[in-house]
XYZ file of N, CA and C in Angstrom:
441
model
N -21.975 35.651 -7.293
C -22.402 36.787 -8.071
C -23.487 37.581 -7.353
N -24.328 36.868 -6.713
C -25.207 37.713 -6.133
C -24.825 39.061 -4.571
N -23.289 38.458 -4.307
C -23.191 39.681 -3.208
C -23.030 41.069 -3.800
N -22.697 40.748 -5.601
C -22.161 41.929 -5.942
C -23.887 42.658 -7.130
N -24.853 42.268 -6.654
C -26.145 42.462 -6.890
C -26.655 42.808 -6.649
N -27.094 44.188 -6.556
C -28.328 45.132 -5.434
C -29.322 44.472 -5.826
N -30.241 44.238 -4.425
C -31.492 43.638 -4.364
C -32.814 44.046 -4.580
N -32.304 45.483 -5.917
C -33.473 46.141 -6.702
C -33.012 45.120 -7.847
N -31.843 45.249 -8.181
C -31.509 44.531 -9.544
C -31.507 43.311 -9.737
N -32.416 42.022 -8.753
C -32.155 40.776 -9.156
C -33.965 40.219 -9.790
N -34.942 41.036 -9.388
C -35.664 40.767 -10.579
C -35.419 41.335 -12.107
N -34.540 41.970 -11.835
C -33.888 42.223 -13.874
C -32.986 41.209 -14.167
N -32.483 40.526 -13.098
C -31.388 39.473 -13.231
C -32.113 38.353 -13.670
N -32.945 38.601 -12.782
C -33.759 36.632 -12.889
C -34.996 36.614 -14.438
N -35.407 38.208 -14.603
C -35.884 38.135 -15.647
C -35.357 37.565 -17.000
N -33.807 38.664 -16.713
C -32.603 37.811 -17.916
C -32.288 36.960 -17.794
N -32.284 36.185 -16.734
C -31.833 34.538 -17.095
C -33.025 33.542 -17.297
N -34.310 34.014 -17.194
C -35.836 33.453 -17.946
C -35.067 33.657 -19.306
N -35.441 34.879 -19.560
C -34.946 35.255 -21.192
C -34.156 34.263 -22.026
N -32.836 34.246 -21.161
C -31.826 33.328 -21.818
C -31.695 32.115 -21.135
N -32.568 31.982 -21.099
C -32.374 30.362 -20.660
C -32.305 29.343 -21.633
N -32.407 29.446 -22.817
C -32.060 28.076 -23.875
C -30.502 28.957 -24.421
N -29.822 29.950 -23.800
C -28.741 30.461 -24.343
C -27.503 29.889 -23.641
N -26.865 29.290 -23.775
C -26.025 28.597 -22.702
C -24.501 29.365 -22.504
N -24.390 29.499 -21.208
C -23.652 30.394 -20.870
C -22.308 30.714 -21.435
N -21.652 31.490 -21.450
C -20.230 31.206 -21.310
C -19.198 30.233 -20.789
N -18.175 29.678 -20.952
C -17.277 28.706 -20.417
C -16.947 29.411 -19.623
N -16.865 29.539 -18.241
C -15.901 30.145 -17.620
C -14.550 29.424 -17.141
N -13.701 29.958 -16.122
C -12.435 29.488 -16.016
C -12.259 27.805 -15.254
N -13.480 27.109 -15.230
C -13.390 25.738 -14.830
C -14.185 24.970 -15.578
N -14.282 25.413 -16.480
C -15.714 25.023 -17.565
C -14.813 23.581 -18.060
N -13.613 23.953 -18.614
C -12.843 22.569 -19.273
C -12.245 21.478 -17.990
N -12.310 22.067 -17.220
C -11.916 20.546 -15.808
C -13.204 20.057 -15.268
N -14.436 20.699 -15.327
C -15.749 20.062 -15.313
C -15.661 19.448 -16.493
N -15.562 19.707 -17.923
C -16.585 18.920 -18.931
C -15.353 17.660 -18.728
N -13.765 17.865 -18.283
C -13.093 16.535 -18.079
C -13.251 15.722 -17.292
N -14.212 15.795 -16.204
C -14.592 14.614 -14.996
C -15.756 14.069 -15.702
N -16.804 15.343 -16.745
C -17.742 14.423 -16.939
C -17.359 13.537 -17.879
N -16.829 13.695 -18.930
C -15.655 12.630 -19.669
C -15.096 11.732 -19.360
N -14.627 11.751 -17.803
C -14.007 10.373 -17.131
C -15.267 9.868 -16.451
N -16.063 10.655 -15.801
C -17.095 9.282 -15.366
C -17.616 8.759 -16.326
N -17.862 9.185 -17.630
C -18.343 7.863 -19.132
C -17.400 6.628 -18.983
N -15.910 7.060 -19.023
C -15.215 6.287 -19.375
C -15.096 5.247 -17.960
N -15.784 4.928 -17.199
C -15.554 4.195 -16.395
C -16.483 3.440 -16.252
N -15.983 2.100 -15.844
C -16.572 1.150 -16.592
C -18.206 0.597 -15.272
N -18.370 1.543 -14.283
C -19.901 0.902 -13.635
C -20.853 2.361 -13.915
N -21.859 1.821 -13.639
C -23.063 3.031 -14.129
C -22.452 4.009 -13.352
N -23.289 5.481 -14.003
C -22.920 6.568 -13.442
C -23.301 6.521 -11.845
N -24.497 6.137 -11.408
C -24.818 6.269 -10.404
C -24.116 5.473 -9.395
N -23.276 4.414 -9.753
C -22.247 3.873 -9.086
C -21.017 4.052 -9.160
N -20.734 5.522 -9.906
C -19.051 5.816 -9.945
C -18.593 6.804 -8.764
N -17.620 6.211 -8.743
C -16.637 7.311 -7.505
C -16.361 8.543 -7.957
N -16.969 9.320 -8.955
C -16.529 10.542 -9.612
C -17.974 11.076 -9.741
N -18.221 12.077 -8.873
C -19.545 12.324 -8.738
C -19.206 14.317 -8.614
N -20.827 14.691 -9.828
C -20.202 15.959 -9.980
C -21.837 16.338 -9.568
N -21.715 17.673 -8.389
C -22.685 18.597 -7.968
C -22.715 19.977 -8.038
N -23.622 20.428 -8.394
C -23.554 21.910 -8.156
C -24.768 22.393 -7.419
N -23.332 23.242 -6.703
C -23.748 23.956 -5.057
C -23.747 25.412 -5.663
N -25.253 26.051 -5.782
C -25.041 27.318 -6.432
C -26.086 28.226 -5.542
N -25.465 29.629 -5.666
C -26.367 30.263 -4.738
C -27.426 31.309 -5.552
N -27.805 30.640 -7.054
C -28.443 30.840 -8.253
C -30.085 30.187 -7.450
N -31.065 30.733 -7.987
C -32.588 30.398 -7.731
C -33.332 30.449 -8.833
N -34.601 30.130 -8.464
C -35.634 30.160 -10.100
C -35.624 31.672 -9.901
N -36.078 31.648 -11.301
C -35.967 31.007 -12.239
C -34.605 30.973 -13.266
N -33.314 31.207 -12.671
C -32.124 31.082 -13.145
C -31.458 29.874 -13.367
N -32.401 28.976 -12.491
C -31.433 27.304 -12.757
C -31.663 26.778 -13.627
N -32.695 26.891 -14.737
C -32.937 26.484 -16.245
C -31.789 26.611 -17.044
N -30.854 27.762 -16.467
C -30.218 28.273 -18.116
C -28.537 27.316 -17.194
N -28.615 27.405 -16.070
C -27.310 26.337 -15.647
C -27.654 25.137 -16.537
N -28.868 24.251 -15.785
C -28.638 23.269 -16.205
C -29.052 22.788 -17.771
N -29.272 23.532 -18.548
C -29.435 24.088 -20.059
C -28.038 23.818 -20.697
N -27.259 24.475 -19.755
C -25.476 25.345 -20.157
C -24.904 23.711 -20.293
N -24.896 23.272 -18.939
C -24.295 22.076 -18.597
C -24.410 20.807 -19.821
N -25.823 20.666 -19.999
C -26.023 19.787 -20.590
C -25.360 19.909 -21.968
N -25.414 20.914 -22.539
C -24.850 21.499 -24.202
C -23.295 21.469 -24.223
N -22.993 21.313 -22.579
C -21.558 21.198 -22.778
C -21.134 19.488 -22.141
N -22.469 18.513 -22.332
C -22.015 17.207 -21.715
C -22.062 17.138 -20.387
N -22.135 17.732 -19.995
C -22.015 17.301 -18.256
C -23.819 17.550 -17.431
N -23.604 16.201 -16.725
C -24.804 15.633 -16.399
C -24.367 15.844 -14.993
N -25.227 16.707 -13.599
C -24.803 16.611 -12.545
C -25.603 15.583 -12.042
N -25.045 14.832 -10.769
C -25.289 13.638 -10.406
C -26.318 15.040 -9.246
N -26.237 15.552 -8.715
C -27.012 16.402 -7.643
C -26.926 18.048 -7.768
N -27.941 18.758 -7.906
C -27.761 20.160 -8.066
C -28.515 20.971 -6.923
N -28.259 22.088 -6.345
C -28.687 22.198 -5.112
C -28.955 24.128 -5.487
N -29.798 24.558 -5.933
C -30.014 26.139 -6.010
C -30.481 26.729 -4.905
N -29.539 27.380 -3.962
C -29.675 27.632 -2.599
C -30.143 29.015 -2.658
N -30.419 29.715 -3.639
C -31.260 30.929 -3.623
C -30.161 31.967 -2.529
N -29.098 32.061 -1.814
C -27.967 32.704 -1.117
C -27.926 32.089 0.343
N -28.430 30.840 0.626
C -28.272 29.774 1.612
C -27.051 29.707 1.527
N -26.638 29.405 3.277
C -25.217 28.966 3.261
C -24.928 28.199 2.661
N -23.807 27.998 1.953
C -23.549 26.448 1.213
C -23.145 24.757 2.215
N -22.069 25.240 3.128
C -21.665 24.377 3.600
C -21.824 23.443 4.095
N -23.230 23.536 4.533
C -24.307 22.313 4.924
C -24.144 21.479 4.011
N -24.843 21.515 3.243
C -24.875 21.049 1.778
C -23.331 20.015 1.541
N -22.510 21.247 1.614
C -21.037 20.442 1.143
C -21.134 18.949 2.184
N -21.273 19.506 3.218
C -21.219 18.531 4.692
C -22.362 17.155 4.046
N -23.268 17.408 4.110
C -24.248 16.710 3.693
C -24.164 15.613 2.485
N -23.643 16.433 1.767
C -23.331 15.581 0.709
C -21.886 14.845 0.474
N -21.084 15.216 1.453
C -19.922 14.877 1.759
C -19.183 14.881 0.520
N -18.937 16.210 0.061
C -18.225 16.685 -1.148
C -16.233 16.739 -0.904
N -16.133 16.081 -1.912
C -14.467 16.135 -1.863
C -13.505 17.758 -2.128
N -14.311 18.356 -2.777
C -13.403 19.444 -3.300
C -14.783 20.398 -3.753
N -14.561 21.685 -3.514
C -15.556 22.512 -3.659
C -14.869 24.103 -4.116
N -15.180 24.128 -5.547
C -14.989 25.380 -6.237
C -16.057 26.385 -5.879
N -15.651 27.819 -5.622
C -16.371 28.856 -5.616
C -15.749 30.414 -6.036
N -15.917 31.385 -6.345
C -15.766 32.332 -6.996
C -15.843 33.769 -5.959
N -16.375 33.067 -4.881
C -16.451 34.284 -3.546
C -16.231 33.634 -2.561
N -15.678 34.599 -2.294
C -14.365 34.525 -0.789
C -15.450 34.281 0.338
N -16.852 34.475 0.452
C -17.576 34.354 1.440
C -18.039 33.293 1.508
N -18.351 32.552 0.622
C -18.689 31.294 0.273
C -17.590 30.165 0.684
N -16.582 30.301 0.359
C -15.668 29.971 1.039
C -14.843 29.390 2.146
N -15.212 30.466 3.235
C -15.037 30.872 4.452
C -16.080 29.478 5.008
N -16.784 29.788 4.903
C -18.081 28.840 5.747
C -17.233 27.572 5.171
N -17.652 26.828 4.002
C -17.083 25.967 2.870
C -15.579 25.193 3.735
N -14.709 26.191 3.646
C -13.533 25.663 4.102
C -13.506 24.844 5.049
N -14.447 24.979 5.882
C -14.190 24.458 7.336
C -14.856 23.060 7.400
N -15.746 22.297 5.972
C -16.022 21.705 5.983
C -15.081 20.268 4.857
N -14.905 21.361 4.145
C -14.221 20.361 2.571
C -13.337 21.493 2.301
N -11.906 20.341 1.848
C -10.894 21.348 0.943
C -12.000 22.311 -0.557
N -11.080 23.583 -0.436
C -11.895 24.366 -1.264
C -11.018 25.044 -2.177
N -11.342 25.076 -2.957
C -10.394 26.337 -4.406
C -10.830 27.383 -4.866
N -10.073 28.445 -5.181
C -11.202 30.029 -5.499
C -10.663 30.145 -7.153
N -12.091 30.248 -7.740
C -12.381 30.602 -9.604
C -12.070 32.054 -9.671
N -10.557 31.782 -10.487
C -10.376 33.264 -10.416
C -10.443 33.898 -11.761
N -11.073 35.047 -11.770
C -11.600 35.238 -13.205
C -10.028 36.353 -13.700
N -10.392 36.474 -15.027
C -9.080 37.065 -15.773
C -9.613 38.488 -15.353
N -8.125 39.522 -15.231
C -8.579 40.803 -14.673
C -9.198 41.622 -15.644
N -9.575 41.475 -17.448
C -10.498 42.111 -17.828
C -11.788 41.602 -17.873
N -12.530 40.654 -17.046
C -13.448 39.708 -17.331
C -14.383 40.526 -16.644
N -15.581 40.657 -17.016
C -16.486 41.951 -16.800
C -17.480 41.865 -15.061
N -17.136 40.503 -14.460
C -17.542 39.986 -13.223
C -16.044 40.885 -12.631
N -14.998 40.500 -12.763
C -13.728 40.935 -11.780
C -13.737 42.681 -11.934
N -14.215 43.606 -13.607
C -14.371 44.700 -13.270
C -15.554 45.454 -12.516
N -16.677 44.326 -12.648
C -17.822 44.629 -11.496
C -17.269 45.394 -9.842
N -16.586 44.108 -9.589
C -15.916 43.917 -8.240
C -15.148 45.081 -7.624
N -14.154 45.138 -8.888
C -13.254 46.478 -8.730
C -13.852 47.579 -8.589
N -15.158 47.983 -9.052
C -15.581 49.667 -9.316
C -16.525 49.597 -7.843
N -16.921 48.204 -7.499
C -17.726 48.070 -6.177
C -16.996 48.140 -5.257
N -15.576 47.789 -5.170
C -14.820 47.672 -3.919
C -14.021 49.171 -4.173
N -14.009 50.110 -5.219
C -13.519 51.502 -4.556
C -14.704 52.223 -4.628
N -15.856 52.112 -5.228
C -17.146 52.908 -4.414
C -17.308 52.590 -2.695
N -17.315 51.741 -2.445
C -16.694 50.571 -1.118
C -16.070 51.978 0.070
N -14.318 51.840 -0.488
C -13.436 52.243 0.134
C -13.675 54.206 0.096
N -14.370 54.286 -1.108
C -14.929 56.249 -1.372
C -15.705 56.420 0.481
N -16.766 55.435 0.196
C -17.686 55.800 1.391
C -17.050 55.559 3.059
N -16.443 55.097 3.068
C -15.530 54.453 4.122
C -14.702 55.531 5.105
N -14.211 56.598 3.837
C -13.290 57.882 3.737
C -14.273 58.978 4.802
């Protein structure tokens, strides 16, 4: 979210996510296959910290915005075993580092780096979802100036 963020507009960003930080986010389109791993690591029978089903988030979110993630998470059950707010740090270190099996992301740039370390999958939002019409009005202001 933040490539599509002018870097006048992310102290209004980070102000609003102070604001709403006991407001817990929206589900987005992986919200129900996260809250189902955290569901299967309960159901398995050694402590969490010794299960093979281990859930992290690799986000390129910073303070004061990581309150209202891990706010969101919790209201929806899911406890991350490691959370990493890279403030727009490459991710892939991280993936490497932590030797992550599978790594969801929502930008193609993120990705790119990502791929080369761990299989990766892209969160694709529904085409009226107000992030994908962001994108669209940015990528033909984009292609206007280009002309």
């Amino acid at each position: 979210m933040y490539k599509f963020i002018k870097p006048q507009h992310m102290d209004a960003f980070h102000e609003h996510e102070n604001i709403a930080q006991n407001t817990s986010m929206k589900e987005g389109p992986f919200a129900k296959f996260l809250i189902k791993l955290a569901k299967l690591q309960e159901r398995l029978p050694m402590s969490v910290e010794l299960s093979p089903v281990r859930i992290a988030i690799v986000t390129a979110r910073n303070s004061p915005s990581e309150m209202r993630v891990i706010k969101t998470l919790r209201s929806w059950g899911v406890y991350a075993d490691e959370a990493f707010f890279l403030g727009g740090v490459e991710k892939s270190n991280i993936l490497k580092a932590f030797r992550a099996h599978i790594f969801f992301d929502d930008q193609d740039v993120h990705l790119e780096h990502s791929s080369l370390v761990v299989p990766c999958g892209k969160v694709l939002y529904r085409t009226d979802s107000p992030l994908n019409k962001l994108k669209t009005t940015q990528n033909s202001q984009s292609k206007k100036t280009k002309i």
